Coordinates of C-alpha atoms and ligand atoms in Angstrom, one line a residue:
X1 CA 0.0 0.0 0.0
X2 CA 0.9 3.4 -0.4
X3 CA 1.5 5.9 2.1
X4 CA 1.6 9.5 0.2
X5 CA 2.5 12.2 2.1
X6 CA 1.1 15.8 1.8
X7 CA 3.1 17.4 -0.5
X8 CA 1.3 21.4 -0.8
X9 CA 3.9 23.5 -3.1
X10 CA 3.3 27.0 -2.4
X11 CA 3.4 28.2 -6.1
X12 CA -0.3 25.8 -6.4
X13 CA -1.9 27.7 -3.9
X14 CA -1.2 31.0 -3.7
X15 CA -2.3 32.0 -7.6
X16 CA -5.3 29.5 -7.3
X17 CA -7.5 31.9 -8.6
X18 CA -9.6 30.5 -10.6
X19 CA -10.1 32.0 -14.1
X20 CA -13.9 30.4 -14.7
X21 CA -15.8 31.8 -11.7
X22 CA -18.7 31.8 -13.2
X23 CA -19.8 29.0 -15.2
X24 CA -21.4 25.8 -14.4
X25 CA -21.8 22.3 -15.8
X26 CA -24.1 19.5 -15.1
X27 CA -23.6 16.2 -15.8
X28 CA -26.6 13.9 -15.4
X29 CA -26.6 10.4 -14.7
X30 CA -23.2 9.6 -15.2
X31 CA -21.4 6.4 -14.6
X32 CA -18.8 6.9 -11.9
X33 CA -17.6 3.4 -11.0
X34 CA -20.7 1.2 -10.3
X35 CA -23.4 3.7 -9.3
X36 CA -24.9 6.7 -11.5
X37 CA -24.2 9.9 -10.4
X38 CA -25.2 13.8 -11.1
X39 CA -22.0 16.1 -11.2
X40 CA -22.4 20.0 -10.4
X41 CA -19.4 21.7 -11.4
X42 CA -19.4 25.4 -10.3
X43 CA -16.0 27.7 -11.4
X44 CA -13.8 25.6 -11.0
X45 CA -14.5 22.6 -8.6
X46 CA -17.1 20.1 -8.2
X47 CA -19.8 21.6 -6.0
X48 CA -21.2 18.3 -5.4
X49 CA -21.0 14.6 -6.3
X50 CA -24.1 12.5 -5.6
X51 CA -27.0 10.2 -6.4
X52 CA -29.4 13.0 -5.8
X53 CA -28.4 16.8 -5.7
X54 CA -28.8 18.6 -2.5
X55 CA -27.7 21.9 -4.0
X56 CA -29.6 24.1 -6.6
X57 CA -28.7 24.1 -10.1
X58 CA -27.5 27.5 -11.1
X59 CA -29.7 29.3 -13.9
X60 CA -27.8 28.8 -17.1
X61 CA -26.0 25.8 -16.5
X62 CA -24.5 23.6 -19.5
X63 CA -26.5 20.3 -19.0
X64 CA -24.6 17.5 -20.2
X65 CA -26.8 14.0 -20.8
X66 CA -24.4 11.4 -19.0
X67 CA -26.4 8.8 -20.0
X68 CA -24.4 6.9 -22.5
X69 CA -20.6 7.8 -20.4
X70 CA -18.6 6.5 -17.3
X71 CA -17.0 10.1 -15.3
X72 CA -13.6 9.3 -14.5
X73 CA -10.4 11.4 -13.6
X74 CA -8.5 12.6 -16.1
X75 CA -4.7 11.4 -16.5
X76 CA -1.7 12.9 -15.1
X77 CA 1.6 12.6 -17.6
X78 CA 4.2 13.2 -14.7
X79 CA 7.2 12.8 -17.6
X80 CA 7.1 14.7 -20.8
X81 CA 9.4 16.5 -23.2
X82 CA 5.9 18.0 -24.7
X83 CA 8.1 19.3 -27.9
X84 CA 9.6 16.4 -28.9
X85 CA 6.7 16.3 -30.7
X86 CA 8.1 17.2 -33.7
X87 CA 10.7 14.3 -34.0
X88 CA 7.4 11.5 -33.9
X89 CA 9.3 9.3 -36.3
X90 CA 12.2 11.1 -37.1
X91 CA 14.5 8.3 -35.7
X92 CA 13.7 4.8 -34.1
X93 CA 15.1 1.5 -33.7
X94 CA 18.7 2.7 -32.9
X95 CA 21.2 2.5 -29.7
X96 CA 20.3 4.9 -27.3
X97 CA 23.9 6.7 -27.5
X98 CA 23.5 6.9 -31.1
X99 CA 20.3 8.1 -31.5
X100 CA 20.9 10.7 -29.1
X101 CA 23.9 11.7 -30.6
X102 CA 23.8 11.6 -34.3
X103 CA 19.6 12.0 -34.7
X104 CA 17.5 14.0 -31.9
X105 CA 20.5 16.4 -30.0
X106 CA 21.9 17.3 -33.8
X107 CA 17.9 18.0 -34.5
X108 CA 16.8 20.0 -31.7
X109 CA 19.5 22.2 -31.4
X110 CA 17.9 23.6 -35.0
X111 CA 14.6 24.4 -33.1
X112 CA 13.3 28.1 -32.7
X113 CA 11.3 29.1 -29.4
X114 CA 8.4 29.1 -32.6
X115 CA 8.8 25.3 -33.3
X116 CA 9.4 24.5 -29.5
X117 CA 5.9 26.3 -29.2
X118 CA 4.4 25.0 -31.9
X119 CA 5.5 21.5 -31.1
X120 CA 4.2 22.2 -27.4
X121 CA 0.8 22.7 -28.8
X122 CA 1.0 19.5 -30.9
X123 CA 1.2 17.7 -27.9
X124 CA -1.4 19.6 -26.0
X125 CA -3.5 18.7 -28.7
X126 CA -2.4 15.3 -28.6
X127 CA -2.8 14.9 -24.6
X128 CA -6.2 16.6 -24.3
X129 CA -7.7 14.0 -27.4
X130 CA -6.5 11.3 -25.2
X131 CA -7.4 12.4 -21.6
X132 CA -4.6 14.1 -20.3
X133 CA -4.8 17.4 -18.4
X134 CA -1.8 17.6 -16.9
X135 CA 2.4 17.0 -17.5
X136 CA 4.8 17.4 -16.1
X137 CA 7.5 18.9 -18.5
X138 CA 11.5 19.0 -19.1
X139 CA 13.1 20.8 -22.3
X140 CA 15.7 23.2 -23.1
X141 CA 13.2 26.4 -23.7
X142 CA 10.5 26.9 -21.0
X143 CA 8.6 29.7 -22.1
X144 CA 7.3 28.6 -25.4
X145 CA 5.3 25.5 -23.7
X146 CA 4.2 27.9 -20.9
X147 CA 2.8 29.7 -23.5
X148 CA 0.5 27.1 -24.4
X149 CA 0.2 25.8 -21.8
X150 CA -1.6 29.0 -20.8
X151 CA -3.5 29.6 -24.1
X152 CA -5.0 25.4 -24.4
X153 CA -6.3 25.8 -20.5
X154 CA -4.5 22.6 -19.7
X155 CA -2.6 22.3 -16.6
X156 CA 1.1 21.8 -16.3
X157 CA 4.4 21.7 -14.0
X158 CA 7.2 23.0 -16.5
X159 CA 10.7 23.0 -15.2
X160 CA 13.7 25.5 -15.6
X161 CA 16.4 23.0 -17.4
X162 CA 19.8 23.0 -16.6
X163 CA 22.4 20.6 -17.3
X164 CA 26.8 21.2 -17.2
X165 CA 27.4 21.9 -20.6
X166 CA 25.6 25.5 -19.8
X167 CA 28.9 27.9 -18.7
X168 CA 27.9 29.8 -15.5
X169 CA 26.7 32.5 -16.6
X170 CA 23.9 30.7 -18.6
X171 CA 23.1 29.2 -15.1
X172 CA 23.1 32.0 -13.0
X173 CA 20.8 33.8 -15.4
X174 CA 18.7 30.2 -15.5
X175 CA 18.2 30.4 -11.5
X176 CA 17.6 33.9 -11.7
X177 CA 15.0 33.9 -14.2
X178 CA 13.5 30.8 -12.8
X179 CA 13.2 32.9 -8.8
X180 CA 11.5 36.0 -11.1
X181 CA 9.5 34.1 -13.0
X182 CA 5.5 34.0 -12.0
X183 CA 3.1 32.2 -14.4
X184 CA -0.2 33.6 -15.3
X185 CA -2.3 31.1 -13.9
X186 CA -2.9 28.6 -11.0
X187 CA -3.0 25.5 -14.0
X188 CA 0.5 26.5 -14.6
X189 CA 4.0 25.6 -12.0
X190 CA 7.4 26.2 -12.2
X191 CA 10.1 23.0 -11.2
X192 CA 13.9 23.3 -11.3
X193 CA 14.8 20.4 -13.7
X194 CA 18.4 19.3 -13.3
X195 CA 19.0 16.3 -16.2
X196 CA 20.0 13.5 -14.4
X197 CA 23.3 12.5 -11.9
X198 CA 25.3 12.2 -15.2
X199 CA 25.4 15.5 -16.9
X200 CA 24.9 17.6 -13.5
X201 CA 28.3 18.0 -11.2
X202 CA 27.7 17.9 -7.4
X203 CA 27.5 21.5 -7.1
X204 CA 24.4 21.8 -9.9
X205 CA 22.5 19.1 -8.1
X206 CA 22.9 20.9 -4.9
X207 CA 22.2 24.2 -6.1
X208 CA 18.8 23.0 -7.8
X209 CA 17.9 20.9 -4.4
X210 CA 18.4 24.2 -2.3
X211 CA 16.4 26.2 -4.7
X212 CA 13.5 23.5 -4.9
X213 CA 13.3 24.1 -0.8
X214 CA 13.6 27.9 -1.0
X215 CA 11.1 28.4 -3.8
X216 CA 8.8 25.3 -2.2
X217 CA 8.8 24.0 -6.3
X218 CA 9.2 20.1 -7.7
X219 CA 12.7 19.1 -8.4
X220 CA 12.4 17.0 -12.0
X221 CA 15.0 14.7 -13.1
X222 CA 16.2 11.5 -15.0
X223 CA 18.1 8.9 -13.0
X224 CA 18.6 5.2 -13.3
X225 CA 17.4 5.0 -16.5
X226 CA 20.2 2.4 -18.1
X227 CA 22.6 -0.1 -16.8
X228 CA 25.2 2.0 -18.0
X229 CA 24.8 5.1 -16.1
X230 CA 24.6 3.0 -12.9
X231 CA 28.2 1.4 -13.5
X232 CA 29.6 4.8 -14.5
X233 CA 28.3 6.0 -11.7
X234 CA 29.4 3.5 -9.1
X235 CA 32.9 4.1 -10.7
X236 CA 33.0 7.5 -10.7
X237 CA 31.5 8.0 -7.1
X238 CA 33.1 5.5 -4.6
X239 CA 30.6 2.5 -5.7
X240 CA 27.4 4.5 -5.3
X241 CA 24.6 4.1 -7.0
X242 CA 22.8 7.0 -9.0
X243 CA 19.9 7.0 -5.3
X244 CA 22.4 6.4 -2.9
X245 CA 24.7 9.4 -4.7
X246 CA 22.0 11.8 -4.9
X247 CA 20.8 11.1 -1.2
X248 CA 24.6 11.1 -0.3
X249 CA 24.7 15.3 -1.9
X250 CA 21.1 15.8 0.4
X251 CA 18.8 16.7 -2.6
X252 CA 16.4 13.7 -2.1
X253 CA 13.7 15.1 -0.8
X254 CA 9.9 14.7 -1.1
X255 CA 10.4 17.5 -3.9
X256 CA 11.9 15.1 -6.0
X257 CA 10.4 14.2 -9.4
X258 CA 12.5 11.1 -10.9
X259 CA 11.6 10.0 -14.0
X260 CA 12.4 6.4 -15.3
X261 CA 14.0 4.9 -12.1
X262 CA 15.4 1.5 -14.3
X263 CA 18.0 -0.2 -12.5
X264 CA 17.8 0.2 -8.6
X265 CA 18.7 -2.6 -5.9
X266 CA 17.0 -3.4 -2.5
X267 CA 18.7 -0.2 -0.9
X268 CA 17.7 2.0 -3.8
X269 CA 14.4 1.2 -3.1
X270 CA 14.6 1.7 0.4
X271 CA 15.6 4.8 0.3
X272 CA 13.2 6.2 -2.3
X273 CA 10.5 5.4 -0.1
X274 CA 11.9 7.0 3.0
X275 CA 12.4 10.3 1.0
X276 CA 9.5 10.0 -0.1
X277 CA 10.9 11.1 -3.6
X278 CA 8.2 10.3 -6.8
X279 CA 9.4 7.8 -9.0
X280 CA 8.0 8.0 -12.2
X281 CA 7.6 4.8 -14.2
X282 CA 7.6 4.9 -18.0
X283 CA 7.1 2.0 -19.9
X284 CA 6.8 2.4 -23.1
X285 CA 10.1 4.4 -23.2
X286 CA 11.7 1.9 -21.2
X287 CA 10.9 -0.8 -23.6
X288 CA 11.9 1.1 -26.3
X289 CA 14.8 1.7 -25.8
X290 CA 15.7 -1.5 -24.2
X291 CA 16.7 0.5 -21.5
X292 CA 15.3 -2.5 -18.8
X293 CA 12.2 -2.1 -16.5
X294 CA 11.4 -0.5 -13.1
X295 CA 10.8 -2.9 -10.4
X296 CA 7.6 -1.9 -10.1
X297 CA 6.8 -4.9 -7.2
X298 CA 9.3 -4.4 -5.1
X299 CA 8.7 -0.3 -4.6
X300 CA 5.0 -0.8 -4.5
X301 CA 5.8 -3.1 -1.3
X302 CA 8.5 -0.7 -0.2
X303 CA 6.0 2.4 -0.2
X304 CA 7.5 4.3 -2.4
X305 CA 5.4 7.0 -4.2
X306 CA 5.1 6.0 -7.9
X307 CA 3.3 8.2 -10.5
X308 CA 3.2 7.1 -14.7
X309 CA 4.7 9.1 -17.2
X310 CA 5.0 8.5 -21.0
X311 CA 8.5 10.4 -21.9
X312 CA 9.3 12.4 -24.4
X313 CA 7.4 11.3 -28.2
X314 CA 11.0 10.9 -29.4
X315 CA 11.1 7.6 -27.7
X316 CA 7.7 6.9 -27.1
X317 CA 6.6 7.6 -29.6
X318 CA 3.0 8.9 -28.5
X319 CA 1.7 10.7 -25.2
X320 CA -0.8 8.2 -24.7
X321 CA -1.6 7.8 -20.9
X322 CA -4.7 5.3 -21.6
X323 CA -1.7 3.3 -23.6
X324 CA 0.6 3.8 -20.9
X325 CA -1.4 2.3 -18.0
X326 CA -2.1 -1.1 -20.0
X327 CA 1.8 -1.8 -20.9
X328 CA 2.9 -0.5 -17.5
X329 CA 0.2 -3.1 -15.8
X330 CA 1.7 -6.0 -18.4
X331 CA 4.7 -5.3 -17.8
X332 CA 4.5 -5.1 -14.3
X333 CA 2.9 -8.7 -14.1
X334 CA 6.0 -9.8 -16.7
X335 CA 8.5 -8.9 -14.5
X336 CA 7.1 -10.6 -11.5
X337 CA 5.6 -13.8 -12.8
X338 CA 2.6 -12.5 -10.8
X339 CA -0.9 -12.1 -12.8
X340 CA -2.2 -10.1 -9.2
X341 CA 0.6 -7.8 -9.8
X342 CA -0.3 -4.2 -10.6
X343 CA -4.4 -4.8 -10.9
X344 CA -6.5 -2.5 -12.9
X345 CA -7.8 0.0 -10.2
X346 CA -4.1 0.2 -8.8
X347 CA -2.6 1.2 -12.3
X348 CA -5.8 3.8 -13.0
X349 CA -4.8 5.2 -9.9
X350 CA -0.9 5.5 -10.8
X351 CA -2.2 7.3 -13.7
X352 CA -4.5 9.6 -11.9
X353 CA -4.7 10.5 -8.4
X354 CA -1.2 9.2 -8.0
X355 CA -0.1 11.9 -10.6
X356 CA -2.0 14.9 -9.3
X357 CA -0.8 14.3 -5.6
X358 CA 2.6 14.1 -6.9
X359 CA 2.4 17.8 -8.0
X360 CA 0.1 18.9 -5.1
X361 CA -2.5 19.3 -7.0
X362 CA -6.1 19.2 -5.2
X363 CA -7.8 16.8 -8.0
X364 CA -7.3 13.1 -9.4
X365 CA -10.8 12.3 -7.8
X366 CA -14.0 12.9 -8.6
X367 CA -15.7 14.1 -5.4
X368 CA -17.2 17.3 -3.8
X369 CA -14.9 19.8 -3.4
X370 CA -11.9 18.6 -5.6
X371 CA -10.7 20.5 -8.4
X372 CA -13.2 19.8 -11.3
X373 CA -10.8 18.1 -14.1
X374 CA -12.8 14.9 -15.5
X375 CA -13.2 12.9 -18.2
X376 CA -15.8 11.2 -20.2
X377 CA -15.8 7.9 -22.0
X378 CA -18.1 6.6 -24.6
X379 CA -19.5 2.9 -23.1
X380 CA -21.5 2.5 -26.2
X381 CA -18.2 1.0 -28.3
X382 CA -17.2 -2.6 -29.1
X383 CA -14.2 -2.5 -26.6
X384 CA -16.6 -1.3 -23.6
X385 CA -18.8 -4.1 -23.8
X386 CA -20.0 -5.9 -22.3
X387 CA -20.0 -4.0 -18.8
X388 CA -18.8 -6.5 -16.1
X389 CA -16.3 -4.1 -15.3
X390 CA -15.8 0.3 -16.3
X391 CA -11.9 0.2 -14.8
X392 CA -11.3 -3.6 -16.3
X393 CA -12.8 -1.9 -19.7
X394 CA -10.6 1.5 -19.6
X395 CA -7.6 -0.2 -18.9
X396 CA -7.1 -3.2 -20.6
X397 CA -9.6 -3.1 -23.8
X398 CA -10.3 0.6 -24.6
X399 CA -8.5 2.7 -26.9
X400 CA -8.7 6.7 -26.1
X401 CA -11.1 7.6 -29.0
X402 CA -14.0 6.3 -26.8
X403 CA -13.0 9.5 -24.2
X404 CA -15.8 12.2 -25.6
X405 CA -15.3 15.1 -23.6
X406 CA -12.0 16.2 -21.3
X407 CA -12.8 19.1 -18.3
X408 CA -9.7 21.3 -16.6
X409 CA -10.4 23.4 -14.1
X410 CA -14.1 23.2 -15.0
X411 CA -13.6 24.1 -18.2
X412 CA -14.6 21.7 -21.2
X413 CA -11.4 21.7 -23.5
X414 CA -12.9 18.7 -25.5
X415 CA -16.6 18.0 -26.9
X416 CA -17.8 15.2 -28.9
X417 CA -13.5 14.7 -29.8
X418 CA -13.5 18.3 -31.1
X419 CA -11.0 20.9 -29.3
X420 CA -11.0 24.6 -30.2
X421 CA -8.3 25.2 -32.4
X422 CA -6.9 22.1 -33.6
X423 CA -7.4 22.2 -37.2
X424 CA -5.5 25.5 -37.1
X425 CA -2.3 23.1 -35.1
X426 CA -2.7 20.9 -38.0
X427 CA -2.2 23.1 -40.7
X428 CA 0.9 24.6 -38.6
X429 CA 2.2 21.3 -38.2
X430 CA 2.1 20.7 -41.9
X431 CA 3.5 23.8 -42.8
X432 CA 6.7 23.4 -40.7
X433 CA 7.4 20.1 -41.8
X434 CA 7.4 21.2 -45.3
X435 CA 10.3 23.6 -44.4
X436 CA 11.9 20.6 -42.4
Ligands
LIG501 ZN1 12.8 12.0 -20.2

């Protein structure tokens, strides 16, 4: 079982204003697990959650017929390079050193702040047709995906990268910009994002620990993602591990946002659980490029706090999180030899609540008084039927076109699979590839 500690950043609270006051949204007789349900959403949060109202319907509600959809919380990517986008098939089937040095670093270090916000949008678009609402994001260039992050009205944690092939003034002016900078809205939070162990010295690790505490903000990073990093490592840091390293310099911390968390042994574990660090398991990546799988058993026993993630499209080479949870439940069970491991209502909550509470965000649920971010899914499809079972359904035999309509912050982004603006990313998209 999981024991999640409070995490509250202060960044979420303090600009929670919410930008939708005023509207509201019924949803009538809804599926939410077993039971049919009415859902009052007022500004942004569910005003109530139940079998029968108790509250009045404000005048000029949107009524939504729930008849033919299940409500269920919307996903949570808590690993993302949203840009990367714009390398979806650009290179595959290679050696990870390879493919990182001669294909996608050569590649993105031709992008413009334009294509790192234009690819941004791609995978808004991407994430909202398949359920997502929130990510949590690492690139070189923060401010383009803020950007649209801010326009699309989805929600997201974007981090300040830094990495030691910047010289120290880049840095200095990275921390400093990253202390000044406020975003424009509560669905938008700022994370220092050191790379990983490997291309961080001691000093940059520490620094972006220190300013994660000052600044109360998430501290995102790669570690133990291949075999090969943990052996340098051990060799160049008196046999430690990548954990054991990073817990040896003091920046594990509850903060902490690790992505991919591969190869880790029994004291690895042990100690991400009593930092209560995130780990952040994504398998689609992983398998991709054969970089080995997170021991998914043996930290679910341990306690540690374990969110799902799809990585960047580069090697993914989608942002599907309904895609995600089924091949991170398989996968899971392969590992172990255990069918029981990882069961469907486990992984739906790795992919939801799990994700939200990771950033300290009040949703992941839907209930009275939570933030209002929801989902609906079509159960009128092949795949849904027949209906033994919604979460045995969503997670193992659904594909994301059956979710109809996605809600952030009580605001619909999606309708009957249509989002505002999406033919115009489209077009974008085809226009910069012909220049590409
Ligand atoms: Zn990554």
């Amino acid at each position: 079982m999981y024991s999640i500690p409070k995490v509250q950043f202060r960044e979420c609270y303090e600009n929670n204003i919410s930008e939708n006051d005023m509207s509201s949204i019924l949803i009538q007789n809804v599926l939410l697990e077993d039971r049919r349900v009415q859902v009052l959403i007022e500004g942004n949060r569910f005003r109530e959650v139940a079998g029968e109202l108790t509250v009045a319907v404000p005048e000029g509600a949107e009524v939504i017929d729930g008849s033919d959809y299940a409500i269920v919380p919307p996903f949570y990517n808590c690993h993302c390079h949203s840009a990367m986008t714009l390398l979806r098939g650009y290179a595959d089937d290679m050696s990870l050193m390879d493919w990182l040095t001669k294909k996608i670093w050569p590649f993105e270090a031709r992008l413009t702040e334009d294509d790192i916000y234009l690819g941004s949008r791609l995978a808004i678009l991407e994430m909202i047709k398949s359920g997502t609402v929130f990510f949590a994001d690492m690139y070189w260039k923060q401010r383009p995906t803020a950007r649209a992050v801010e326009e699309m009205g989805v929600r997201a944690n974007v981090c300040v990268f830094v990495i030691d092939t910047m010289d120290a003034k880049t840095l200095d002016g990275l921390f400093e910009e990253l202390e000044q900078w406020h975003p424009m809205t509560s669905r938008l939070t700022k994370a220092i994002g050191p790379h990983s162990p490997y291309t961080c010295s001691a000093s940059l690790l520490q620094r972006s620990a220190a300013v994660s505490e000052q600044l109360d903000i998430p501290l995102q990073i790669h570690v133990a993602e291949t075999m090969r990093e943990v052996q340098e490592c051990r060799e160049q840091h008196d046999g430690l591990s990548p954990i054991c390293y990073l817990d040896h310099l003091g920046v594990l911390s509850k903060r902490v946002v690790a992505a991919h968390m591969v190869h880790l042994d029994e004291n690895d574990v042990f100690i991400a659980a009593k930092r209560g660090i995130v780990s952040v398991y994504n398998p689609c990546s992983n398998m991709k490029l054969s970089s080995g799988i997170m021991p998914y058993g043996q930290m679910s026993r341990a306690g540690c706090r374990i969110a799902l993630g799809t990585d960047g499209v580069a090697s993914n080479n989608n942002l599907d999180m309904r895609e995600e949870m089924k091949m991170a439940s398989l996968l899971a069970k392969v590992q172990t030899s255990d069918p029981e491991m990882m069961p469907a209502s486990e992984t739906l909550r790795l992919a939801t609540r799990n994700g939200a509470e990771a950033f300290g965000i009040d949703a992941g649920e839907i209930k009275t008084g939570k933030l209002a971010d929801a989902v609906l899914v079509r159960l009128d499809d092949p795949a849904m039927l027949p209906l033994h079972n919604f979460t045995s359904n969503y997670v193992y035999a659904a594909g994301s076109g059956l979710i109809d309509t996605v809600i952030c912050d009580g605001r619909i982004l999606m309708r009957n699979r249509r989002v505002e603006g999406e033919d115009e990313i489209r077009n974008d998209i085809r226009k910069w590839k012909e220049r590409h």
